[in-house]
XYZ file of C-alpha atoms in Angstrom:
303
model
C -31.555 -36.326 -23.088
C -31.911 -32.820 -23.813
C -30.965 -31.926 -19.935
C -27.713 -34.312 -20.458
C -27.062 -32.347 -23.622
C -27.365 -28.983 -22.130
C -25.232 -30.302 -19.056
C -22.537 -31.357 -22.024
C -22.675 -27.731 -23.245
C -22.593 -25.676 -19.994
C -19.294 -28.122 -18.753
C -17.604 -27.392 -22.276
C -18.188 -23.709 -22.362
C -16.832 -23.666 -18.509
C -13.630 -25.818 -19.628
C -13.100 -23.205 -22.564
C -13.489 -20.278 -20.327
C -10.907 -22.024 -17.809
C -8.721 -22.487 -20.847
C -8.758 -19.126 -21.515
C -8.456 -17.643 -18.625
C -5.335 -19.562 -17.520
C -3.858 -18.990 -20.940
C -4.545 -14.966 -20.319
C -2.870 -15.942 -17.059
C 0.059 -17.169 -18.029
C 0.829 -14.655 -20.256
C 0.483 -11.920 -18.166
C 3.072 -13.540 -15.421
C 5.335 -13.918 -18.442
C 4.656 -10.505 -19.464
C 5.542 -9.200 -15.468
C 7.315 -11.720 -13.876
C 10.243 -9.679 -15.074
C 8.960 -6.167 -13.504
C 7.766 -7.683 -9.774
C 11.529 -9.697 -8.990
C 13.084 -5.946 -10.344
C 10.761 -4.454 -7.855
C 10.793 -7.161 -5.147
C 15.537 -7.007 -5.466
C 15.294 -3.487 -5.685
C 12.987 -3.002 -2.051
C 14.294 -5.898 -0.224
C 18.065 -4.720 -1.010
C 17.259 -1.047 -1.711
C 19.022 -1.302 -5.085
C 15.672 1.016 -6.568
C 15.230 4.271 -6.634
C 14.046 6.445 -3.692
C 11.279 7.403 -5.081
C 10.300 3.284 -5.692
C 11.366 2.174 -2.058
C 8.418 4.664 -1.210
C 6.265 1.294 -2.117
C 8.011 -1.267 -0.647
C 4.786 -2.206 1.324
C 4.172 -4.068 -2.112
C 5.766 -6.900 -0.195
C 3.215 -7.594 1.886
C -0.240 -5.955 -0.381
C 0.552 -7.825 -3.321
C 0.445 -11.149 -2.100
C -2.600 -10.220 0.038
C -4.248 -9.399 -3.167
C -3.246 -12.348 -4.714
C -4.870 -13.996 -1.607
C -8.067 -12.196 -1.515
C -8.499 -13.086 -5.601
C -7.747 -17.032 -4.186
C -10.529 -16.263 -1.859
C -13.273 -14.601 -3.959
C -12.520 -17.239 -6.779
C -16.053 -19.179 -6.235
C -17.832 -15.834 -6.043
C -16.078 -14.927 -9.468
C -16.938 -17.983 -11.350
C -21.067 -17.648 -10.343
C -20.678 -14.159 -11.455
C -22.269 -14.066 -15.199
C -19.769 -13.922 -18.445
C -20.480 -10.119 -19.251
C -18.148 -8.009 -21.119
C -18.183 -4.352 -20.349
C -16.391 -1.761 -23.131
C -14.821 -0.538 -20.618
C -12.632 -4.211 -20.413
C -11.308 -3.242 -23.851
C -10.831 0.074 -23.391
C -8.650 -0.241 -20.465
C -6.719 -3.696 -22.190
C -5.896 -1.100 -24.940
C -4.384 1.403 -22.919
C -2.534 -0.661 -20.722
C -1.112 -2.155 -23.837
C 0.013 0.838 -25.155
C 1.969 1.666 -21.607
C 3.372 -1.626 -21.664
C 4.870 -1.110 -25.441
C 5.617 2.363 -24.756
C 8.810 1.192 -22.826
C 8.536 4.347 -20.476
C 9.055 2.775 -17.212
C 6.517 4.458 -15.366
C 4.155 3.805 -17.592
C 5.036 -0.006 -17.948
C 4.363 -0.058 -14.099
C 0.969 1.438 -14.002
C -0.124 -1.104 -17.186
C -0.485 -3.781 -14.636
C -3.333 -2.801 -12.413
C -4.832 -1.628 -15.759
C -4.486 -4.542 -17.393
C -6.010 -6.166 -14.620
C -8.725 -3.925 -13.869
C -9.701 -4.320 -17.488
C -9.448 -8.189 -17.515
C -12.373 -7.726 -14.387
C -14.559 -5.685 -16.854
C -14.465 -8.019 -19.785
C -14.891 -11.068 -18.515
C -17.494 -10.485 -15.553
C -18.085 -6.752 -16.273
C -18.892 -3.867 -13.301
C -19.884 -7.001 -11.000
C -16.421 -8.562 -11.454
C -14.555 -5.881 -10.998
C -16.559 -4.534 -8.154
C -15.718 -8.391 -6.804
C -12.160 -7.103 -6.848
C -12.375 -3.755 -6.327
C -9.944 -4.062 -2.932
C -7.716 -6.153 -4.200
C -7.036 -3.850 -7.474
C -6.516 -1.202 -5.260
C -3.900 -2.873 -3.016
C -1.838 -3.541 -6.474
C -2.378 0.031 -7.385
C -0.898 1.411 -4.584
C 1.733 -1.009 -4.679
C 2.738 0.179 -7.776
C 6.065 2.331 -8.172
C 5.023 5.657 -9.781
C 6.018 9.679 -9.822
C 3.692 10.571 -7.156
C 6.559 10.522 -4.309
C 8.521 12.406 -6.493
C 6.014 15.142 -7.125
C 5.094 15.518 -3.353
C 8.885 16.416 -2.275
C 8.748 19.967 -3.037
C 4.999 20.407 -0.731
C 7.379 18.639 2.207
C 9.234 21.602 3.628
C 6.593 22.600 6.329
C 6.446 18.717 6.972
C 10.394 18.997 7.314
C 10.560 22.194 9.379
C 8.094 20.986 11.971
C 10.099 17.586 12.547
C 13.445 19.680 12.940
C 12.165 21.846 15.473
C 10.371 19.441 17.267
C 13.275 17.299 17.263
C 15.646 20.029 18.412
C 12.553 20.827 21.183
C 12.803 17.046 22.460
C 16.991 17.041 22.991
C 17.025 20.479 24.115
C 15.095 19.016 27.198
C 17.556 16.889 27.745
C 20.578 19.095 27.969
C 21.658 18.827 24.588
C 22.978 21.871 22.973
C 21.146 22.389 19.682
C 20.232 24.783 17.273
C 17.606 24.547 14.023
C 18.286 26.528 11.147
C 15.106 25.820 8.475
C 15.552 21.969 8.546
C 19.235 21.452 9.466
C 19.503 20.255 13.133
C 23.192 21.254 14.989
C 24.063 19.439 17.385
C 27.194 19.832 19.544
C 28.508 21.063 16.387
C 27.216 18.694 13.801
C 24.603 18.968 11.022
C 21.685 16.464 10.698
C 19.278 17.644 7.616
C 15.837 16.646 7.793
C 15.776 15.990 3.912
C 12.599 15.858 2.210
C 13.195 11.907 2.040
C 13.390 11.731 5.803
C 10.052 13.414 6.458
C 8.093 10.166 6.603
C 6.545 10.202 3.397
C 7.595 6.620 2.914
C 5.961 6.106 6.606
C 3.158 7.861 5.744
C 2.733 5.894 2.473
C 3.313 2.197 4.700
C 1.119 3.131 7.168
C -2.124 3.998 5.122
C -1.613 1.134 3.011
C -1.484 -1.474 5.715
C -4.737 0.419 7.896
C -6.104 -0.212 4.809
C -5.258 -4.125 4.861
C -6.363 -4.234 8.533
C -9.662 -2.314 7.588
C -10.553 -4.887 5.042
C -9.402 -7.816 7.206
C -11.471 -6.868 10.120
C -14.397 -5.871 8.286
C -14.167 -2.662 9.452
C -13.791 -0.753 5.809
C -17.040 -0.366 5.602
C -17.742 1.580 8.819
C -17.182 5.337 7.713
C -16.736 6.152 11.663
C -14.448 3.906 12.212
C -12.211 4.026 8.946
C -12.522 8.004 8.989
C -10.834 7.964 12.673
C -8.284 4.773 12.229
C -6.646 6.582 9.305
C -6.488 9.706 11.421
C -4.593 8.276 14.556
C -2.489 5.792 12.060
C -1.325 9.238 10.379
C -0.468 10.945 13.627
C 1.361 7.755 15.146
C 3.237 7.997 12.172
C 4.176 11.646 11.995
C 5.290 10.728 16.202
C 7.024 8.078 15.336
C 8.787 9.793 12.566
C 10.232 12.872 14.655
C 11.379 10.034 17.323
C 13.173 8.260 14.736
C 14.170 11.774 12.818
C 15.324 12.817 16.832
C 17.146 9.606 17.540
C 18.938 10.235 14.428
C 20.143 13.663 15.547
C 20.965 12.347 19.250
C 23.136 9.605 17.717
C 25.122 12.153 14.997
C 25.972 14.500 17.697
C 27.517 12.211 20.135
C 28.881 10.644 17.322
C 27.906 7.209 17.802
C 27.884 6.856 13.616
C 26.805 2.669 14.089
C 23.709 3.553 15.873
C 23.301 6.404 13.031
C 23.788 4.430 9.985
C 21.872 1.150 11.911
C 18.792 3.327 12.223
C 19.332 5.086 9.345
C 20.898 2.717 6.102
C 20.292 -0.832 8.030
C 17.637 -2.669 8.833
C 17.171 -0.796 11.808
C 14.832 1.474 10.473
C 12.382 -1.140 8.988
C 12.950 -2.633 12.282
C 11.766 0.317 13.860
C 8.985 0.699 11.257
C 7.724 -2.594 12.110
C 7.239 -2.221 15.624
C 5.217 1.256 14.514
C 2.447 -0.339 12.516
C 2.455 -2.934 15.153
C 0.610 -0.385 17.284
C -1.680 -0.262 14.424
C -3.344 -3.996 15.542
C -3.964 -2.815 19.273
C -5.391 0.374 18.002
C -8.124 -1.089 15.832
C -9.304 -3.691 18.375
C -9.681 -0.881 20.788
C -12.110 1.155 18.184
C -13.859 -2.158 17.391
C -15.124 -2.446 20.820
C -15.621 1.416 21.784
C -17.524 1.852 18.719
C -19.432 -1.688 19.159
C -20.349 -1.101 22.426
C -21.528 2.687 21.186
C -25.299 2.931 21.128
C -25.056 5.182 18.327
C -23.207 2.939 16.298
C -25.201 1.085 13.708
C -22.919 -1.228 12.042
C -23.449 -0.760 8.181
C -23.356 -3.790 5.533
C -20.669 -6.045 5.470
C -17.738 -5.707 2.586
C -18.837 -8.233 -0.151
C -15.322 -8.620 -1.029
């Protein structure tokens, strides 16, 4: 009797908890759903600013956290009901950013509303449980930092202009580079801080991240230290490509190709096919590094 009574107690407290939890739930969707279509309109139509298309790999991380939450859900619920301070303390701050109206601060309330939901209802375990996926939705999230890197870009922006100029001068183009303006046969192509691959740089990291975790690989310094490294540099080569295709299609004034690579969907297009090479890349370290003798493979990534 005593067993069916504790039973009774344990299935109401998990009912209440579930209540809760799905009422906390559906308040924060009503409390974003507003903020994620704005940001999901303004990167699939590029109707945001500049600065916020710098995240549009949100399309892609954010449901994959959403997915890897799905999947650690039975590991969440064995986890014990623990509040940590920090839950509160981090609930009251990203309250105050979301009342503060200040849209970058409204934006960076939602992975700290999150983080702090983790830490007061399953404290450090339950956030450490989604630790990656946090992450993804942190990096998702539209903030300053594109904006504050510009300025530090005008080495980044030299060296693609000259390189660029290098590549079509090899091809019998007649060009000359003047700091990062590009003439050719006449015409002016500026590598602007916005076309220095920033945004690239941004889309690849994020999704080596994604394939890290999905692999298994994350936690393999070795591996993750070097990935990251040859995603960059693909990146930075495929930019001055794209940045010299540009030029080459200015200055024999073929304007579609320009504006198709350039304002279309060309140049997610060409993206694409970039952090395709990303898949190949990673299997190849998986097995050189597997079939390394002085590879020890390290724990795997509870998440």
């Amino acid at each position: 009797m005593a067993l069916q009574q504790q039973l009774k107690q344990k299935n109401t407290v998990q009912l209440l908890n579930l209540a809760i939890f799905l009422a906390i739930f559906g308040f924060i969707v009503l409390l974003y759903a507003p903020i994620l279509l704005h940001w999901l309109d303004g990167w699939l139509n590029k109707s945001i600013s500049i600065e916020h298309e710098y995240f549009s790999h949100g399309i892609i991380g954010l449901p994959f956290a959403a997915y890897l939450v799905w999947l650690n859900r039975k590991k969440w619920h064995r986890l014990p009901d623990t509040a940590h301070p920090v839950g509160a303390v981090l609930l009251t701050i990203g309250g105050v950013f979301y009342l503060s109206g200040v849209p970058e601060w409204v934006n960076i309330s939602l992975p700290t509303i999150l983080a702090g939901l983790c830490f007061w209802f399953k404290g450090i375990p339950g956030f450490r449980l989604q630790a990656f996926a946090l992450l993804l939705v942190f990096l998702a999230t539209p903030t300053a930092i594109p904006y504050l890197l510009v300025p530090y870009t005008l080495p980044l922006q030299s060296f693609i202009a000259g390189t660029a100029a290098f590549i079509l001068n090899q091809i019998g183009m007649e060009v000359v580079v003047d700091s990062i303006n590009i003439y050719v046969n006449g015409k002016i192509v500026e590598v602007a801080p916005y076309c220095a691959g920033l945004k690239m740089l941004f889309t690849t990291f994020y999704v080596s991240l994604m394939l890290l975790y999905w692999t298994g690989t994350l936690s393999s310094r070795r591996i993750t230290t070097w990935f990251l490294s040859f995603a960059l540099i693909i990146s930075i080569i495929a930019n001055i490509i794209r940045n010299t295709l540009l030029s080459f299609f200015h200055g024999t004034g073929n304007e579609a190709a320009f504006k198709w690579l350039h304002d279309s969907w060309g140049g997610d297009l060409y993206s694409a096919c970039m952090l395709l090479l990303l898949v190949p890349l990673l299997n190849w370290m998986n097995n050189y590094y597997s079939t390394d003798p002085e590879f020890e493979p390290e724990a795997e990534n509870v998440g």
